[in-house]
Coordinates of C-alpha atoms and ligand atoms in Angstrom, one line a residue:
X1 CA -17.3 -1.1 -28.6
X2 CA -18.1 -4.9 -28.2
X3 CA -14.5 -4.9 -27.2
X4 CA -14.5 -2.6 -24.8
X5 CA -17.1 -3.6 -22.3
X6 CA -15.3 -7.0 -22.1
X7 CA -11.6 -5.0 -21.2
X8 CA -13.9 -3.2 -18.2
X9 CA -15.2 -6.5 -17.4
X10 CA -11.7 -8.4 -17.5
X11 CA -10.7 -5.2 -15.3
X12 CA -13.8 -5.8 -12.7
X13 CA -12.5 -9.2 -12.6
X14 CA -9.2 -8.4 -12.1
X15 CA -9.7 -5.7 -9.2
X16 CA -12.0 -7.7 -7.4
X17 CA -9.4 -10.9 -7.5
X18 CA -6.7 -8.3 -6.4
X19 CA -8.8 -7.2 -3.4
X20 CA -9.4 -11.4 -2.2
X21 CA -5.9 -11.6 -3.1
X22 CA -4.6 -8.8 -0.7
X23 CA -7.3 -10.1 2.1
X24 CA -5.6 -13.7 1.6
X25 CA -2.2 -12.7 2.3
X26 CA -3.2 -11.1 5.7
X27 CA -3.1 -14.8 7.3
X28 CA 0.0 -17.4 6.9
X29 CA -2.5 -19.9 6.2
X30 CA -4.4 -17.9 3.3
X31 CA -1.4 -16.1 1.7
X32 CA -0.5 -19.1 -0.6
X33 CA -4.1 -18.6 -1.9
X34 CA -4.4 -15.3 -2.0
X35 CA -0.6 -15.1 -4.0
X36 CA -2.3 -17.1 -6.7
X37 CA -5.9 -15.2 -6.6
X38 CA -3.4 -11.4 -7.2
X39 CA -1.2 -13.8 -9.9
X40 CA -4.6 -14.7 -12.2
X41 CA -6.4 -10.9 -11.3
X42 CA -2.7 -9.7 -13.0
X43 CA -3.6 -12.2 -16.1
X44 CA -7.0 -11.3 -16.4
X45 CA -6.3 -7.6 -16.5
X46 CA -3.0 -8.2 -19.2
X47 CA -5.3 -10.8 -21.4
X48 CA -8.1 -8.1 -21.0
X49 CA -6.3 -5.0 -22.3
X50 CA -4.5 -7.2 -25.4
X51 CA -8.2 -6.8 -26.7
X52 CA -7.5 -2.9 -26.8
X53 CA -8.1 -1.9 -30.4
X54 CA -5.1 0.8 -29.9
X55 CA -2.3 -1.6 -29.4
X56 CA 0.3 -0.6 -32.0
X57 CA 2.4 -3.9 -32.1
X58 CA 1.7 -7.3 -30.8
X59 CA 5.0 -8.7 -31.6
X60 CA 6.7 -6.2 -29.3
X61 CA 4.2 -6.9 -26.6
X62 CA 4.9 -10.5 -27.2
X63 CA 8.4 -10.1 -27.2
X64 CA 8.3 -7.6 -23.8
X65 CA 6.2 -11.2 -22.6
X66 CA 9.1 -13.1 -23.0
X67 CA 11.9 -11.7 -22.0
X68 CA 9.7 -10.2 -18.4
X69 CA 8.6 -13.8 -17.8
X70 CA 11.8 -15.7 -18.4
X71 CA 13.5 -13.0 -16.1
X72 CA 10.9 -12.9 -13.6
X73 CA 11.1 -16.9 -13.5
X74 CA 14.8 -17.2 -13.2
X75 CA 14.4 -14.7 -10.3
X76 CA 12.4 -16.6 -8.8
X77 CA 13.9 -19.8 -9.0
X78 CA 17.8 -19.4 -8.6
X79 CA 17.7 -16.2 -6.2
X80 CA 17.7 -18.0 -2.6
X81 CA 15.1 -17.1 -0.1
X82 CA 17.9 -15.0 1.6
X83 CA 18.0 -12.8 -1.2
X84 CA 14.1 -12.2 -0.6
X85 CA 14.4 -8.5 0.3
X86 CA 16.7 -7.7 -2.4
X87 CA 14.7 -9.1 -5.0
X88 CA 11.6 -7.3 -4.0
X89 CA 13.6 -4.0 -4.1
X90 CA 14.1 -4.8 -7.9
X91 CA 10.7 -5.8 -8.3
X92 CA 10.1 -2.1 -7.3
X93 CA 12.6 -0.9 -9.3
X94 CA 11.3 -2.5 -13.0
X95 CA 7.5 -1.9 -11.9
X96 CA 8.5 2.0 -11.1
X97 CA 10.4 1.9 -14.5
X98 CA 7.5 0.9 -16.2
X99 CA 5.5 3.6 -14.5
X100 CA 7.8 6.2 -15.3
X101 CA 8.6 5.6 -18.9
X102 CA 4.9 5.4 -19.8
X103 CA 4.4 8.8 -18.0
X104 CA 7.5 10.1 -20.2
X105 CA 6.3 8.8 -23.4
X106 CA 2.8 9.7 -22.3
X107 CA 3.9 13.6 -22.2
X108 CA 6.3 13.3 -25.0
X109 CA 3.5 12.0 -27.7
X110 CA 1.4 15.1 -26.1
X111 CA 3.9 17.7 -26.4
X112 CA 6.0 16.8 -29.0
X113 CA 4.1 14.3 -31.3
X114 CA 0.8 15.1 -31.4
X115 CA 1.3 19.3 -30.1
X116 CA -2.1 18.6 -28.4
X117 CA -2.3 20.5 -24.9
X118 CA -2.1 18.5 -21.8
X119 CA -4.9 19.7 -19.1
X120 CA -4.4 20.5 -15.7
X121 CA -5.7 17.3 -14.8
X122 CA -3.3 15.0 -17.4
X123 CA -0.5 17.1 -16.2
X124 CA -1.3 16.7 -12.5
X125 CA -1.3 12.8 -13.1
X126 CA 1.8 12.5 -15.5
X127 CA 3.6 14.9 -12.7
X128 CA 2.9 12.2 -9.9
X129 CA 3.9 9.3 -12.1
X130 CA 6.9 10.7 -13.0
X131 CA 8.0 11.9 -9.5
X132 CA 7.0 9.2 -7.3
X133 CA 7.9 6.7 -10.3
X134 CA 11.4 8.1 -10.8
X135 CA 12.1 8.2 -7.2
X136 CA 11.3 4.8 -6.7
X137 CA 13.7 3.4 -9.8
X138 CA 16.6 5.1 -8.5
X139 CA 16.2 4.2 -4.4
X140 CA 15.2 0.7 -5.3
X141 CA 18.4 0.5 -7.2
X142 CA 20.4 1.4 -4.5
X143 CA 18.4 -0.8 -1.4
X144 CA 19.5 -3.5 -3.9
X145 CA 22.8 -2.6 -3.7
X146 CA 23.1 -1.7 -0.1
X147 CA 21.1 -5.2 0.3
X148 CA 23.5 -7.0 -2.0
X149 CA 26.7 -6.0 -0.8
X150 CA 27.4 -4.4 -3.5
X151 CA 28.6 -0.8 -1.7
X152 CA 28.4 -0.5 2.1
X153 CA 25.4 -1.0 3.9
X154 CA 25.5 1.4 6.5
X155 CA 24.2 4.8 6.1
X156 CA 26.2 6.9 4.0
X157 CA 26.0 11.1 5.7
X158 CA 27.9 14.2 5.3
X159 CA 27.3 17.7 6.8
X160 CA 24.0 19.5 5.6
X161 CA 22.3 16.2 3.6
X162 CA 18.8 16.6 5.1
X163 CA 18.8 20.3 3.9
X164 CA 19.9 19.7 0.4
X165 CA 17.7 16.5 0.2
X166 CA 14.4 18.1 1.2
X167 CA 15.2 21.6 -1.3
X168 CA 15.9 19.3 -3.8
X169 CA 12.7 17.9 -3.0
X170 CA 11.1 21.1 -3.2
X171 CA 12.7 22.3 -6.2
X172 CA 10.9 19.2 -8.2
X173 CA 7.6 19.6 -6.8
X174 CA 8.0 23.4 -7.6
X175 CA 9.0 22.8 -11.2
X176 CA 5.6 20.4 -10.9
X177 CA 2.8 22.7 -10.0
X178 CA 4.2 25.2 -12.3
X179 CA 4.2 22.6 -15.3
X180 CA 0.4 22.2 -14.1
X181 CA -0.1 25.6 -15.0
X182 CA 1.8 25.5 -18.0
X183 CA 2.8 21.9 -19.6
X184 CA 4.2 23.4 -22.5
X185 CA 7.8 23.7 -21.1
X186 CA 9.6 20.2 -22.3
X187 CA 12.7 21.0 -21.0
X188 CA 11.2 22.2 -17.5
X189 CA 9.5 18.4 -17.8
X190 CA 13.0 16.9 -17.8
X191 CA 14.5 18.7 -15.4
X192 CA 11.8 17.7 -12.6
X193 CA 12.4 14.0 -14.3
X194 CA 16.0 14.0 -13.8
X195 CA 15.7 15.4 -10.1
X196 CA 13.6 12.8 -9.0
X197 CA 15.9 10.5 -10.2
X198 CA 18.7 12.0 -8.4
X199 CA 16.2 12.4 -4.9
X200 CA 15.6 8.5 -4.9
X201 CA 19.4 7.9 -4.4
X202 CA 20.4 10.6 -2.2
X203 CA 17.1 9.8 -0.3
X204 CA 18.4 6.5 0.2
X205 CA 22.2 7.5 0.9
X206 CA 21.7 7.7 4.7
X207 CA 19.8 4.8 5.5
X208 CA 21.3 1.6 6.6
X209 CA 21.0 -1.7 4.8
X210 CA 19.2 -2.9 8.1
X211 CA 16.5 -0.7 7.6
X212 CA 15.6 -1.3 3.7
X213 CA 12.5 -3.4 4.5
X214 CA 10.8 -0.8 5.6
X215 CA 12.4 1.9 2.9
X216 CA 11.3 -0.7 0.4
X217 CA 7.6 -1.1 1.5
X218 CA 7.8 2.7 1.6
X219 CA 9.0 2.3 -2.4
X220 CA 6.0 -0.3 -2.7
X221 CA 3.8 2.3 -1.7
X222 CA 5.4 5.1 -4.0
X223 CA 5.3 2.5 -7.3
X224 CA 1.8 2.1 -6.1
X225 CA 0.9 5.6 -6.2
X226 CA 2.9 5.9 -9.4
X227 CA 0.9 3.6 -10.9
X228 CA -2.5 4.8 -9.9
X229 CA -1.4 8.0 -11.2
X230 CA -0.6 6.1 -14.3
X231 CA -4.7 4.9 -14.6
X232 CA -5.8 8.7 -13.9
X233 CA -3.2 9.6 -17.0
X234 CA -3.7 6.9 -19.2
X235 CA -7.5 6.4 -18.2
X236 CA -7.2 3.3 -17.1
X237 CA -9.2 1.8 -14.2
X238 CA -7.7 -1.1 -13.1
X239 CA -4.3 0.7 -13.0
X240 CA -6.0 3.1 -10.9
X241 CA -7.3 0.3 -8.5
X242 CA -4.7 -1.7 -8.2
X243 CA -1.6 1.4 -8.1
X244 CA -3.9 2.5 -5.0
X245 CA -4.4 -0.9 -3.2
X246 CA -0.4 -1.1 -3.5
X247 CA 0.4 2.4 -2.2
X248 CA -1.9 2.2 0.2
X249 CA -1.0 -1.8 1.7
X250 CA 2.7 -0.5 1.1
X251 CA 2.3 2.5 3.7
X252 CA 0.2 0.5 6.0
X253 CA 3.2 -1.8 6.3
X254 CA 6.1 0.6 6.1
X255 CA 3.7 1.9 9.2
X256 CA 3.7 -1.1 11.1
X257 CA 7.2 -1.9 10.9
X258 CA 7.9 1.0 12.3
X259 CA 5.5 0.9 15.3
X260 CA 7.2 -2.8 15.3
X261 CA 10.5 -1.4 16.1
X262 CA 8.8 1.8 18.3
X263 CA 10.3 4.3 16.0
X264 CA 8.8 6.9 13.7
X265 CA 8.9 7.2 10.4
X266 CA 10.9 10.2 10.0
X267 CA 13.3 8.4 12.0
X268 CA 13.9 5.4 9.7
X269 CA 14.0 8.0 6.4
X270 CA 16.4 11.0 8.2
X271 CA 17.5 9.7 11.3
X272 CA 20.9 7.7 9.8
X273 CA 19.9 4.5 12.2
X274 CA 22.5 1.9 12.1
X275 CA 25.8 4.5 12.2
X276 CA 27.8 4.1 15.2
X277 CA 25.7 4.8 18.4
X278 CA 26.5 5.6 22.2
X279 CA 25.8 2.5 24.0
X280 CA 23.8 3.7 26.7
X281 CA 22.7 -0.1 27.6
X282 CA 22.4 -0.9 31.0
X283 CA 25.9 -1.2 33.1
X284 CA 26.5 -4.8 32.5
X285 CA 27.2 -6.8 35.8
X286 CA 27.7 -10.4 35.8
X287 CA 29.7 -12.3 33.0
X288 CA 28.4 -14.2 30.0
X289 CA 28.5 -18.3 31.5
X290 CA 29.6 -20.5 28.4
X291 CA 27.1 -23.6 28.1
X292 CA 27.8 -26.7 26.3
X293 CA 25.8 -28.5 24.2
X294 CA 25.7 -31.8 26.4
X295 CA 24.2 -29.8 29.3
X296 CA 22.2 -27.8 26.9
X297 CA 20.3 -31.3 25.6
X298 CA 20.0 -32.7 28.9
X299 CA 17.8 -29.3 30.1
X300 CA 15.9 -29.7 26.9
X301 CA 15.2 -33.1 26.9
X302 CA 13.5 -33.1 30.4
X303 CA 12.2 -29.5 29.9
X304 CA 8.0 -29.5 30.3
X305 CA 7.7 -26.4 27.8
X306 CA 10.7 -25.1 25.6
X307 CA 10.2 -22.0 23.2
X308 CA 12.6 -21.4 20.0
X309 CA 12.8 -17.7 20.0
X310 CA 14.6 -17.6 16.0
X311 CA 16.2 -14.3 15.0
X312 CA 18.3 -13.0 11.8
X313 CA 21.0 -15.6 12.9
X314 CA 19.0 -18.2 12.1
X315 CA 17.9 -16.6 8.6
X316 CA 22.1 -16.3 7.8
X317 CA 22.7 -19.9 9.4
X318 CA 19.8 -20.8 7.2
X319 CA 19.1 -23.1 10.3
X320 CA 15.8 -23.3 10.1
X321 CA 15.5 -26.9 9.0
X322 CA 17.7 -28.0 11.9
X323 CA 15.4 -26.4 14.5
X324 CA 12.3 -27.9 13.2
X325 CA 14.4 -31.7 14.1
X326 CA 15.5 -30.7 17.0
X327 CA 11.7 -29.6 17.7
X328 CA 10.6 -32.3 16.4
X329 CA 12.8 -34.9 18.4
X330 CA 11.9 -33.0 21.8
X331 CA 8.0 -33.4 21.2
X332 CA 8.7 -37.1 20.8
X333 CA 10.2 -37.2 24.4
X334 CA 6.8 -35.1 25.4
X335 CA 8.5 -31.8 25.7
X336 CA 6.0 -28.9 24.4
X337 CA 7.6 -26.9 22.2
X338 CA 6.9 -23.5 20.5
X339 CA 8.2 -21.1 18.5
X340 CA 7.8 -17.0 19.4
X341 CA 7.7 -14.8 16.5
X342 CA 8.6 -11.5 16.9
X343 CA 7.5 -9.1 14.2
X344 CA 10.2 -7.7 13.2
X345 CA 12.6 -10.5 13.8
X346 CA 14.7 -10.5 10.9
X347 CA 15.4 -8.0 8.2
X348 CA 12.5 -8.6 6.6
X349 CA 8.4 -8.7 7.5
X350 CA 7.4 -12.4 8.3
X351 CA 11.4 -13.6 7.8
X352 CA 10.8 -15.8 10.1
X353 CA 7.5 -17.4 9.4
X354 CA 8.6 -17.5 5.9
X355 CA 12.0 -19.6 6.9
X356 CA 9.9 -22.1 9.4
X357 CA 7.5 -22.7 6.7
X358 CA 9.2 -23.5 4.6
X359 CA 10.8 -26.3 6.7
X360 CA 7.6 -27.4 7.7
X361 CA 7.4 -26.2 10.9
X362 CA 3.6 -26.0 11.6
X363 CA 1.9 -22.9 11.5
X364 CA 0.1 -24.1 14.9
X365 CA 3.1 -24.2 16.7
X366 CA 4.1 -20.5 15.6
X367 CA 3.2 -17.9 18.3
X368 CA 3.0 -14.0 18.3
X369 CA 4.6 -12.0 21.1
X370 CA 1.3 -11.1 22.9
X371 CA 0.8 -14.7 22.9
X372 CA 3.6 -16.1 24.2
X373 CA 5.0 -13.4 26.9
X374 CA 2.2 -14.1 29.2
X375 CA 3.4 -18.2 29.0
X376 CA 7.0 -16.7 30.0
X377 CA 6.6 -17.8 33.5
X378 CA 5.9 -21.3 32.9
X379 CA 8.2 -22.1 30.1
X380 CA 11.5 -23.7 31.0
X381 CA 13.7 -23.3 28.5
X382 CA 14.1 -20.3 25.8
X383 CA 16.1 -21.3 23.1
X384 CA 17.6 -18.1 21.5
X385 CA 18.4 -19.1 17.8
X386 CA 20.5 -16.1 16.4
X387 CA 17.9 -13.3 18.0
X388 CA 19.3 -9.9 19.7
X389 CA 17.3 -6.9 19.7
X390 CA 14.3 -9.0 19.7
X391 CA 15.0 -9.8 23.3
X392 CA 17.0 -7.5 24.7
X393 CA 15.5 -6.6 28.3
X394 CA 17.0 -3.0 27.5
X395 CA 14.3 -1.8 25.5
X396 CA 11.6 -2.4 28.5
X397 CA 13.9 -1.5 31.7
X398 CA 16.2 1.1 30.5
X399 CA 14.4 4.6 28.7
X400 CA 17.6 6.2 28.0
X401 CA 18.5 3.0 25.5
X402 CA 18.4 3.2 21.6
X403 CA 16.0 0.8 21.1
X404 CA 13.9 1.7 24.6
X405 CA 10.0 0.8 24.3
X406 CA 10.6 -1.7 21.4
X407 CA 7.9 -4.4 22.4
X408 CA 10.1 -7.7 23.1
X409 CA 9.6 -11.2 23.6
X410 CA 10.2 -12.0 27.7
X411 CA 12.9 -14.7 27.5
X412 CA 14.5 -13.5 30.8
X413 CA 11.3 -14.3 32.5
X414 CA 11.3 -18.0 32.0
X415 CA 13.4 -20.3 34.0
X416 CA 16.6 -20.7 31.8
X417 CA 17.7 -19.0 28.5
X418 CA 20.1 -20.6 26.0
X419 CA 21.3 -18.4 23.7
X420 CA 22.8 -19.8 20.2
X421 CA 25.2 -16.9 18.4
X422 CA 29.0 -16.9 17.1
X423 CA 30.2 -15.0 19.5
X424 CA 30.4 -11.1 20.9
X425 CA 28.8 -10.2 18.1
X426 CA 25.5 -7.4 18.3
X427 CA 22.6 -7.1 16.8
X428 CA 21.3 -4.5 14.6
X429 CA 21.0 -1.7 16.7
X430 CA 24.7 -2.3 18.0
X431 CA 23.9 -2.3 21.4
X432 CA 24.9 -4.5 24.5
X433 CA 21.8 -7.0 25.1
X434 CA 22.1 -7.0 29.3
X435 CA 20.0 -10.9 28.7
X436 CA 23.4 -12.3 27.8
X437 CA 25.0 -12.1 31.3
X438 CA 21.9 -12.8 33.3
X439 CA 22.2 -15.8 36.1
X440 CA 19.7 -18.0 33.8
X441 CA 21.3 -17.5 30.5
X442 CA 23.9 -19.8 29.4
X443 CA 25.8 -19.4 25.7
X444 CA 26.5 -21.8 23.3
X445 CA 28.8 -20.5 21.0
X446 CA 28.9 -21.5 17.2
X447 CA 27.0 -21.0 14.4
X448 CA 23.3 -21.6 14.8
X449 CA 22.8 -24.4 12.3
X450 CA 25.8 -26.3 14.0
X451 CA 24.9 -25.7 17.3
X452 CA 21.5 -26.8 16.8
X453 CA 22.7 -30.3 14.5
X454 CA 24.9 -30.7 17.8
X455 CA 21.9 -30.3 20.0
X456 CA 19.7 -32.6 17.8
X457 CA 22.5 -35.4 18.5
X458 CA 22.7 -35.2 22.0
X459 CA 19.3 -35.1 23.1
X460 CA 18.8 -38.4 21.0
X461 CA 21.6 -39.9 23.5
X462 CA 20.1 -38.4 26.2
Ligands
LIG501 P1 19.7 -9.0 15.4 O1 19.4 -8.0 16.5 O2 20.2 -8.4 14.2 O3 20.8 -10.0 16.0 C1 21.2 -11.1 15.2 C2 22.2 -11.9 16.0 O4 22.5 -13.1 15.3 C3 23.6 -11.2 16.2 O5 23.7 -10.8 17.5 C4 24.6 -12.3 15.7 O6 25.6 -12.5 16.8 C5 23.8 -13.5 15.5 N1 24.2 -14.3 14.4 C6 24.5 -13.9 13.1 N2 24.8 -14.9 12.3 C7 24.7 -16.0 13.1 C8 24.9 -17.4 12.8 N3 25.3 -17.8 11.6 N4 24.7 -18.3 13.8 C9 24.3 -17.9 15.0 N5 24.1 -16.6 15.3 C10 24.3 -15.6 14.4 O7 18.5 -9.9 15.0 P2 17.0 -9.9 15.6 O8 17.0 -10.1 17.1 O9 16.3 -10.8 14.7 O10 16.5 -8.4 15.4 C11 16.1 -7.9 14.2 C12 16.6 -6.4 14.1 O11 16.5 -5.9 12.8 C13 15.8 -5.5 15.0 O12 16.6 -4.5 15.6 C14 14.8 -4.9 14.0 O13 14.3 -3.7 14.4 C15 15.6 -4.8 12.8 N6 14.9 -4.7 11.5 C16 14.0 -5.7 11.2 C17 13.2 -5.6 10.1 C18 12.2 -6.6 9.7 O14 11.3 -6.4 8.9 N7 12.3 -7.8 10.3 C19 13.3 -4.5 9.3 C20 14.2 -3.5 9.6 C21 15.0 -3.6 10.8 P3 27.0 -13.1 16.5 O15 27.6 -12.2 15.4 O16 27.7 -13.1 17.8 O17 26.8 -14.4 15.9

């Protein structure tokens, strides 16, 4: 008894660190803080339910301790930021495990073990675990693989797949309400287990590796929810608080990425973005003028106000160091210099801040998009570092393109562009970006972090 009002205090504790902890990572500045806050509410609640007087074996848990926190650690240490979105994904994946194997066992020591009857309500939270929990397993899996190279990356269709996926759907959740009416049927159990399974990777089949960040905070959300369902089956509260504060952040983002990119939802999950598309970009007129780096540094180092605009080149040139010296070199000469941030720059939410941080690049001289388009006019160079769609003019002046109404940042509307990519290459929407063969864009060809090292040379002999 003793006991137990300190495991419902540890929980308190625990929920009300989570909640400072989620409020933290709303702001660059305060997510480092509010990281640790979420890390010590997660200790509070483990250390707090170790006190449970039904714990059957502390060596297993102790053993489970290890090997979690020595994987968890060498994930974090040896898996490059790169790999950020890939690691998340099995993040998902083990936390979703987790949630559905204690739903499993939860229904097996019911109806097998103990031959106690499950209530509507246990059945109603086990059912939600088990769906949304084995679901999320099996689509993590495979955004890691997509994500890791490991089988192609863009979408995977065939003739009818929205059909079967959304009867196969119904099937489960059939099978679900009826086991609410009667939870006696085992095998029934395991069929609507194993068809969730198969659901999360033929849910995940047709999406492009391009789109996983937003798939994955959609997973985020489902492990939440599974999770939650867990507390209701389990009776426990901070499960319950927590699973909900991470399906409910996790759709909230999924949400906001997607108004990012001006598309819906649906679209992202059924819509097979990323296969080959009619390119109905602008007619291109003009040609692409080839810029070297010489002329390049002589614009910049006698420019009033340049503006880095980094994209997902930069994350792959991992050239995020060498734009902070070039920055850095330019402001000693006078110049002004800022960085735009789109928000879904990247291939991953805050990509970009995350990369710039950790070069050092202040948080100060970071800019959103509503910021910085209205200083469009008076900036006089853009330096486009590996960024596409993100600028492409397209998605404001042309309403018959892929990726029309997509907020962008304004690059054509300052004085001179300088765009830094390989070569012909597009961007993730495989479109033609019209910005490339303006009059006041140049191109300096190469890869980012090269072109950039160049640039930092050449304004210091300027
Ligand atoms: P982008 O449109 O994918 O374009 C990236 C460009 O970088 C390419 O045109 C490529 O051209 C160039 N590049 C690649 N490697 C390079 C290197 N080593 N050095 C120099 N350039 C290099 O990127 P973005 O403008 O950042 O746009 C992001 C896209 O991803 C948007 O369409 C967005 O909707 C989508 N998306 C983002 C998120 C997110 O959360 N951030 C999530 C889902 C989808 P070359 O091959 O010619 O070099």
């Amino acid at each position: 008894m003793k006991f137990n009002y300190f495991i419902e205090l540890a929980y308190l504790l625990a929920s009300i660190l989570f909640i400072f902890g989620l409020k933290g990572l709303s702001n660059p500045k305060t997510a480092r803080n509010g990281m640790n806050m979420a890390a010590a509410g997660m200790l509070v609640a483990v250390v707090g339910t170790l006190f449970n007087a039904e714990i059957v074996s502390y060596e297993l848990i102790i053993i489970g301790l290890i090997v979690g926190s020595l994987i968890g650690a060498a994930m974090s240490i040896w898996m490059p930021m790169t790999a950020m979105p890939q690691r998340t994904a099995l993040s998902h994946a083990f936390g979703a495990l987790a949630a559905s194997l204690v739903g499993i066992s939860e229904y097996y020591r019911y109806a097998v073990d103990l031959q106690e009857p499950i209530s509507s309500f246990k059945m109603t939270a086990l059912g939600f675990e088990v769906l949304f929990g084995s679901l999320t397993v099996t689509g993590s899996l495979l955004a890691f693989a997509k994500l890791q190279e490991m089988m192609r990356g863009t979408p995977i269709t065939y003739k009818g797949q929205n059909v079967l996926n959304v009867s196969l759907f119904i099937l489960a959740a059939v099978i679900f309400i009826y086991l609410i009416f009667d939870p006696t049927q085992s095998t029934l159990f395991y069929v609507m287990v194993g068809l969730s399974f198969l659901f999360g990777i033929l849910l995940v089949l047709p999406i492009g590796a391009a789109d996983m960040p937003v798939v994955m905070a959609l997973m985020n959300s489902y492990a939440g929810l599974a999770s939650a369902a867990t507390g209701f089956a389990i009776g426990n509260n901070v499960l319950i608080i927590a699973g909900t504060l991470d399906g409910f952040s996790g759709f909230i983002l999924s949400i906001l990425m997607c108004k990012a990119m001006n598309r819906s939802i649906t679209n992202v999950l059924f819509g097979a973005f990323g296969s080959p598309v009619e390119d109905t970009s602008t007619a291109v007129q003009g040609v692409m003028r080839e810029v070297s780096a010489e002329d390049v540094a002589m614009q910049l180092a006698y420019a009033r106000q340049v503006v880095f605009v980094p994209g997902y080149g930069m994350a792959t040139a991992q050239a995020q160091h060498a734009v902070r010296e070039l920055g850095e070199s330019l402001e000693h000469r006078g110049v002004i210099v800022k960085y735009a941030i789109h928000p879904v720059a990247g291939r991953m939410p805050g990509h970009m801040n995350v990369l710039l941080a950790e070069a050092n690049v202040p948080y100060s001289a970071l800019y959103e998009l509503e910021q910085i388009n209205p200083e469009m006019g008076a900036t006089d160079v853009c330096v486009v570092i590996g960024a596409n769609d993100v600028v492409n003019p397209d998605a404001r002046d042309n309403p018959t393109s892929p990726i029309a109404g997509m907020p962008i940042i304004e690059v054509d509307k300052s004085h001179s562009v300088i765009v830094l990519k390989r070569g012909k290459g597009k961007g993730f929407s495989g479109i033609e970006n019209p910005l490339f063969f303006k009059q006041n864009t140049g191109m300096l060809y190469g890869d980012a972090k090269a072109s950039l090292t160049k640039l930092s040379q050449a304004v210091l002999q300027s």
